[in-house]
Amino acid sequence: MSSRTGLRLFQISRQFGAPVRRATSKRYQTSQTAPSVPTQGIAQRLWTSPVGVKTVHFWAPVMKWLIVLAGVSDFARPAENLSLTQNLALTATGAIWTRWCFVIKPRNVLLATVNFFLGCVGIAQVTRILMHQRSVKNGTVSQVVKEDARDMVETARGDSKDVAAKAKDAAGA
């Protein structure tokens, strides 16, 4: 029984749907040409874009390339003169902000690109530092990282025993 009801509804809808179909098909059969939209030049598109030249979304990545270039210029410096914490911060900044650039509106591909390269430079420098520390201490990379973490924790705590011992040594000397 339900199939008969469905068939009847289908036949009725076909009778009333025919004029609607004709009306919708007419929209593709217009004789008028679409109004021509003047094409914009590249300079005008850059100027009016949501991430164009007159916005911070353009100038912030341009200036951030200087940080990437500074990191690249550090490749010429010896690894013992580089800061592990600073380069870890550059790596984290690059990774976090690369992802964030695709979340914000307007999506800023220029900023994502500069942050990706910032992260790459940071990873390369961190690798250089850890390999240098490993070669000096003849240990594994994980041991070097653990020792660096231990050193940072001790520095942050300001171990009073260590400070007292140094004060006694300085007074006795």
PDB file of C-alpha atoms in Angstrom:
ATOM      1  CA  MET A   1       0.000   0.000   0.000  1.00  0.00           C
ATOM      2  CA  SER A   2       2.720   2.400   0.811  1.00  0.00           C
ATOM      3  CA  SER A   3       4.273   1.924  -2.621  1.00  0.00           C
ATOM      4  CA  ARG A   4       1.000   2.976  -4.261  1.00  0.00           C
ATOM      5  CA  THR A   5       0.856   6.106  -2.134  1.00  0.00           C
ATOM      6  CA  GLY A   6       4.406   6.899  -3.049  1.00  0.00           C
ATOM      7  CA  LEU A   7       3.643   6.355  -6.739  1.00  0.00           C
ATOM      8  CA  ARG A   8       0.644   8.677  -6.576  1.00  0.00           C
ATOM      9  CA  LEU A   9       2.659  11.393  -4.880  1.00  0.00           C
ATOM     10  CA  PHE A  10       5.373  10.998  -7.490  1.00  0.00           C
ATOM     11  CA  GLN A  11       2.888  11.346 -10.364  1.00  0.00           C
ATOM     12  CA  ILE A  12       1.239  14.402  -8.810  1.00  0.00           C
ATOM     13  CA  SER A  13       4.593  16.075  -8.196  1.00  0.00           C
ATOM     14  CA  ARG A  14       5.593  15.457 -11.818  1.00  0.00           C
ATOM     15  CA  GLN A  15       2.476  17.265 -13.026  1.00  0.00           C
ATOM     16  CA  PHE A  16       3.164  20.309 -10.879  1.00  0.00           C
ATOM     17  CA  GLY A  17       6.917  20.151 -11.270  1.00  0.00           C
ATOM     18  CA  ALA A  18       6.965  20.564 -15.034  1.00  0.00           C
ATOM     19  CA  PRO A  19       6.497  24.369 -15.042  1.00  0.00           C
ATOM     20  CA  VAL A  20       9.118  24.714 -12.344  1.00  0.00           C
ATOM     21  CA  ARG A  21      11.579  22.733 -14.417  1.00  0.00           C
ATOM     22  CA  ARG A  22      10.983  24.940 -17.407  1.00  0.00           C
ATOM     23  CA  ALA A  23      11.524  28.052 -15.318  1.00  0.00           C
ATOM     24  CA  THR A  24      14.819  26.806 -13.906  1.00  0.00           C
ATOM     25  CA  SER A  25      16.079  25.719 -17.285  1.00  0.00           C
ATOM     26  CA  LYS A  26      15.498  29.217 -18.683  1.00  0.00           C
ATOM     27  CA  ARG A  27      18.163  30.709 -16.521  1.00  0.00           C
ATOM     28  CA  TYR A  28      20.757  28.929 -18.623  1.00  0.00           C
ATOM     29  CA  GLN A  29      19.175  30.079 -21.883  1.00  0.00           C
ATOM     30  CA  THR A  30      19.537  33.815 -21.512  1.00  0.00           C
ATOM     31  CA  SER A  31      20.196  35.754 -24.654  1.00  0.00           C
ATOM     32  CA  GLN A  32      21.869  38.604 -22.800  1.00  0.00           C
ATOM     33  CA  THR A  33      25.567  38.471 -22.274  1.00  0.00           C
ATOM     34  CA  ALA A  34      26.893  38.830 -18.771  1.00  0.00           C
ATOM     35  CA  PRO A  35      28.132  42.309 -17.965  1.00  0.00           C
ATOM     36  CA  SER A  36      31.848  42.395 -18.526  1.00  0.00           C
ATOM     37  CA  VAL A  37      33.787  42.861 -15.321  1.00  0.00           C
ATOM     38  CA  PRO A  38      36.897  44.928 -15.883  1.00  0.00           C
ATOM     39  CA  THR A  39      39.957  42.891 -15.038  1.00  0.00           C
ATOM     40  CA  GLN A  40      42.191  44.309 -12.372  1.00  0.00           C
ATOM     41  CA  GLY A  41      45.899  44.611 -12.801  1.00  0.00           C
ATOM     42  CA  ILE A  42      48.271  42.880 -10.413  1.00  0.00           C
ATOM     43  CA  ALA A  43      49.065  46.116  -8.599  1.00  0.00           C
ATOM     44  CA  GLN A  44      45.397  46.867  -7.967  1.00  0.00           C
ATOM     45  CA  ARG A  45      44.739  43.288  -6.792  1.00  0.00           C
ATOM     46  CA  LEU A  46      47.662  43.556  -4.349  1.00  0.00           C
ATOM     47  CA  TRP A  47      46.348  46.874  -3.092  1.00  0.00           C
ATOM     48  CA  THR A  48      42.732  45.741  -2.564  1.00  0.00           C
ATOM     49  CA  SER A  49      43.440  42.211  -1.302  1.00  0.00           C
ATOM     50  CA  PRO A  50      42.632  41.370   2.360  1.00  0.00           C
ATOM     51  CA  VAL A  51      46.305  40.445   2.757  1.00  0.00           C
ATOM     52  CA  GLY A  52      47.548  43.174   0.445  1.00  0.00           C
ATOM     53  CA  VAL A  53      50.271  45.766   0.646  1.00  0.00           C
ATOM     54  CA  LYS A  54      48.278  48.205   2.771  1.00  0.00           C
ATOM     55  CA  THR A  55      47.696  45.684   5.597  1.00  0.00           C
ATOM     56  CA  VAL A  56      49.753  44.271   8.437  1.00  0.00           C
ATOM     57  CA  HIS A  57      49.147  40.812   6.962  1.00  0.00           C
ATOM     58  CA  PHE A  58      51.643  41.703   4.257  1.00  0.00           C
ATOM     59  CA  TRP A  59      54.279  43.703   6.139  1.00  0.00           C
ATOM     60  CA  ALA A  60      54.636  41.429   9.182  1.00  0.00           C
ATOM     61  CA  PRO A  61      55.842  38.463   7.092  1.00  0.00           C
ATOM     62  CA  VAL A  62      58.113  40.712   5.056  1.00  0.00           C
ATOM     63  CA  MET A  63      59.841  41.906   8.222  1.00  0.00           C
ATOM     64  CA  LYS A  64      59.900  38.404   9.708  1.00  0.00           C
ATOM     65  CA  TRP A  65      62.066  37.260   6.797  1.00  0.00           C
ATOM     66  CA  LEU A  66      64.850  39.238   8.474  1.00  0.00           C
ATOM     67  CA  ILE A  67      64.710  36.828  11.433  1.00  0.00           C
ATOM     68  CA  VAL A  68      64.996  33.903   9.021  1.00  0.00           C
ATOM     69  CA  LEU A  69      67.971  35.563   7.315  1.00  0.00           C
ATOM     70  CA  ALA A  70      69.624  36.127  10.703  1.00  0.00           C
ATOM     71  CA  GLY A  71      69.171  32.429  11.465  1.00  0.00           C
ATOM     72  CA  VAL A  72      70.644  31.492   8.106  1.00  0.00           C
ATOM     73  CA  SER A  73      73.624  33.787   8.731  1.00  0.00           C
ATOM     74  CA  ASP A  74      74.233  31.878  11.988  1.00  0.00           C
ATOM     75  CA  PHE A  75      75.224  28.862   9.877  1.00  0.00           C
ATOM     76  CA  ALA A  76      78.579  30.597   9.488  1.00  0.00           C
ATOM     77  CA  ARG A  77      79.064  30.799  13.266  1.00  0.00           C
ATOM     78  CA  PRO A  78      80.618  27.900  15.200  1.00  0.00           C
ATOM     79  CA  ALA A  79      78.077  25.674  16.933  1.00  0.00           C
ATOM     80  CA  GLU A  80      79.553  26.295  20.390  1.00  0.00           C
ATOM     81  CA  ASN A  81      78.610  29.974  20.110  1.00  0.00           C
ATOM     82  CA  LEU A  82      74.926  29.274  19.405  1.00  0.00           C
ATOM     83  CA  SER A  83      72.195  29.253  22.042  1.00  0.00           C
ATOM     84  CA  LEU A  84      70.150  26.057  22.310  1.00  0.00           C
ATOM     85  CA  THR A  85      67.225  27.733  24.083  1.00  0.00           C
ATOM     86  CA  GLN A  86      67.039  30.548  21.545  1.00  0.00           C
ATOM     87  CA  ASN A  87      66.988  28.149  18.623  1.00  0.00           C
ATOM     88  CA  LEU A  88      64.433  25.915  20.350  1.00  0.00           C
ATOM     89  CA  ALA A  89      62.263  29.022  20.717  1.00  0.00           C
ATOM     90  CA  LEU A  90      62.665  29.783  16.996  1.00  0.00           C
ATOM     91  CA  THR A  91      61.693  26.204  16.148  1.00  0.00           C
ATOM     92  CA  ALA A  92      58.610  26.286  18.372  1.00  0.00           C
ATOM     93  CA  THR A  93      57.595  29.698  17.033  1.00  0.00           C
ATOM     94  CA  GLY A  94      57.879  28.486  13.470  1.00  0.00           C
ATOM     95  CA  ALA A  95      55.859  25.321  14.106  1.00  0.00           C
ATOM     96  CA  ILE A  96      53.092  26.959  16.129  1.00  0.00           C
ATOM     97  CA  TRP A  97      52.568  29.984  13.885  1.00  0.00           C
ATOM     98  CA  THR A  98      52.719  27.962  10.669  1.00  0.00           C
ATOM     99  CA  ARG A  99      49.671  26.053  11.843  1.00  0.00           C
ATOM    100  CA  TRP A 100      47.959  29.181  13.145  1.00  0.00           C
ATOM    101  CA  CYS A 101      48.315  30.984   9.798  1.00  0.00           C
ATOM    102  CA  PHE A 102      45.943  28.486   8.219  1.00  0.00           C
ATOM    103  CA  VAL A 103      43.378  28.870  11.014  1.00  0.00           C
ATOM    104  CA  ILE A 104      43.027  32.661  11.085  1.00  0.00           C
ATOM    105  CA  LYS A 105      40.934  34.643   8.652  1.00  0.00           C
ATOM    106  CA  PRO A 106      42.119  35.807   6.176  1.00  0.00           C
ATOM    107  CA  ARG A 107      44.330  32.785   5.635  1.00  0.00           C
ATOM    108  CA  ASN A 108      47.835  34.174   5.264  1.00  0.00           C
ATOM    109  CA  VAL A 109      50.019  31.926   3.130  1.00  0.00           C
ATOM    110  CA  LEU A 110      52.895  34.441   3.073  1.00  0.00           C
ATOM    111  CA  LEU A 111      53.090  34.382   6.868  1.00  0.00           C
ATOM    112  CA  ALA A 112      52.803  30.587   6.925  1.00  0.00           C
ATOM    113  CA  THR A 113      55.720  30.341   4.497  1.00  0.00           C
ATOM    114  CA  VAL A 114      58.017  32.551   6.542  1.00  0.00           C
ATOM    115  CA  ASN A 115      57.125  30.686   9.744  1.00  0.00           C
ATOM    116  CA  PHE A 116      57.774  27.328   8.073  1.00  0.00           C
ATOM    117  CA  PHE A 117      61.252  28.455   7.049  1.00  0.00           C
ATOM    118  CA  LEU A 118      61.833  29.890  10.526  1.00  0.00           C
ATOM    119  CA  GLY A 119      61.060  26.469  11.978  1.00  0.00           C
ATOM    120  CA  CYS A 120      63.351  24.784   9.434  1.00  0.00           C
ATOM    121  CA  VAL A 121      66.242  27.095  10.294  1.00  0.00           C
ATOM    122  CA  GLY A 122      65.626  26.492  13.998  1.00  0.00           C
ATOM    123  CA  ILE A 123      65.619  22.709  13.537  1.00  0.00           C
ATOM    124  CA  ALA A 124      68.854  22.863  11.557  1.00  0.00           C
ATOM    125  CA  GLN A 125      70.549  24.995  14.228  1.00  0.00           C
ATOM    126  CA  VAL A 126      69.299  22.830  17.112  1.00  0.00           C
ATOM    127  CA  THR A 127      70.630  19.777  15.286  1.00  0.00           C
ATOM    128  CA  ARG A 128      74.015  21.460  14.824  1.00  0.00           C
ATOM    129  CA  ILE A 129      74.179  22.417  18.509  1.00  0.00           C
ATOM    130  CA  LEU A 130      73.227  18.943  19.741  1.00  0.00           C
ATOM    131  CA  MET A 131      75.667  17.231  17.385  1.00  0.00           C
ATOM    132  CA  HIS A 132      78.443  19.539  18.572  1.00  0.00           C
ATOM    133  CA  GLN A 133      77.652  18.908  22.230  1.00  0.00           C
ATOM    134  CA  ARG A 134      77.524  15.188  21.550  1.00  0.00           C
ATOM    135  CA  SER A 135      80.927  15.217  19.875  1.00  0.00           C
ATOM    136  CA  VAL A 136      82.446  17.186  22.753  1.00  0.00           C
ATOM    137  CA  LYS A 137      80.972  14.981  25.483  1.00  0.00           C
ATOM    138  CA  ASN A 138      81.071  11.725  23.465  1.00  0.00           C
ATOM    139  CA  GLY A 139      77.528  10.892  24.534  1.00  0.00           C
ATOM    140  CA  THR A 140      74.222  10.361  22.806  1.00  0.00           C
ATOM    141  CA  VAL A 141      71.903  13.161  21.811  1.00  0.00           C
ATOM    142  CA  SER A 142      69.321  12.136  24.413  1.00  0.00           C
ATOM    143  CA  GLN A 143      71.973  12.307  27.153  1.00  0.00           C
ATOM    144  CA  VAL A 144      72.998  15.788  26.022  1.00  0.00           C
ATOM    145  CA  VAL A 145      69.368  16.949  26.017  1.00  0.00           C
ATOM    146  CA  LYS A 146      68.800  15.493  29.499  1.00  0.00           C
ATOM    147  CA  GLU A 147      71.931  17.191  30.828  1.00  0.00           C
ATOM    148  CA  ASP A 148      70.885  20.512  29.296  1.00  0.00           C
ATOM    149  CA  ALA A 149      67.433  20.163  30.849  1.00  0.00           C
ATOM    150  CA  ARG A 150      69.000  19.353  34.203  1.00  0.00           C
ATOM    151  CA  ASP A 151      71.269  22.405  33.926  1.00  0.00           C
ATOM    152  CA  MET A 152      68.302  24.638  33.115  1.00  0.00           C
ATOM    153  CA  VAL A 153      66.322  23.314  36.084  1.00  0.00           C
ATOM    154  CA  GLU A 154      69.244  23.861  38.436  1.00  0.00           C
ATOM    155  CA  THR A 155      69.722  27.375  37.138  1.00  0.00           C
ATOM    156  CA  ALA A 156      66.036  28.168  37.525  1.00  0.00           C
ATOM    157  CA  ARG A 157      65.881  26.822  41.066  1.00  0.00           C
ATOM    158  CA  GLY A 158      68.928  28.720  42.188  1.00  0.00           C
ATOM    159  CA  ASP A 159      70.140  25.781  44.242  1.00  0.00           C
ATOM    160  CA  SER A 160      71.030  27.278  47.615  1.00  0.00           C
ATOM    161  CA  LYS A 161      73.520  24.530  48.434  1.00  0.00           C
ATOM    162  CA  ASP A 162      75.503  25.225  45.305  1.00  0.00           C
ATOM    163  CA  VAL A 163      75.446  28.963  45.964  1.00  0.00           C
ATOM    164  CA  ALA A 164      76.544  28.462  49.600  1.00  0.00           C
ATOM    165  CA  ALA A 165      79.402  26.189  48.544  1.00  0.00           C
ATOM    166  CA  LYS A 166      80.582  28.719  45.983  1.00  0.00           C
ATOM    167  CA  ALA A 167      80.407  31.482  48.581  1.00  0.00           C
ATOM    168  CA  LYS A 168      82.533  29.435  51.025  1.00  0.00           C
ATOM    169  CA  ASP A 169      85.066  28.683  48.325  1.00  0.00           C
ATOM    170  CA  ALA A 170      85.262  32.339  47.388  1.00  0.00           C
ATOM    171  CA  ALA A 171      85.636  33.417  51.022  1.00  0.00           C
ATOM    172  CA  GLY A 172      88.273  30.745  51.729  1.00  0.00           C
ATOM    173  CA  ALA A 173      90.321  31.548  48.645  1.00  0.00           C
TER     174      ALA A 173
END
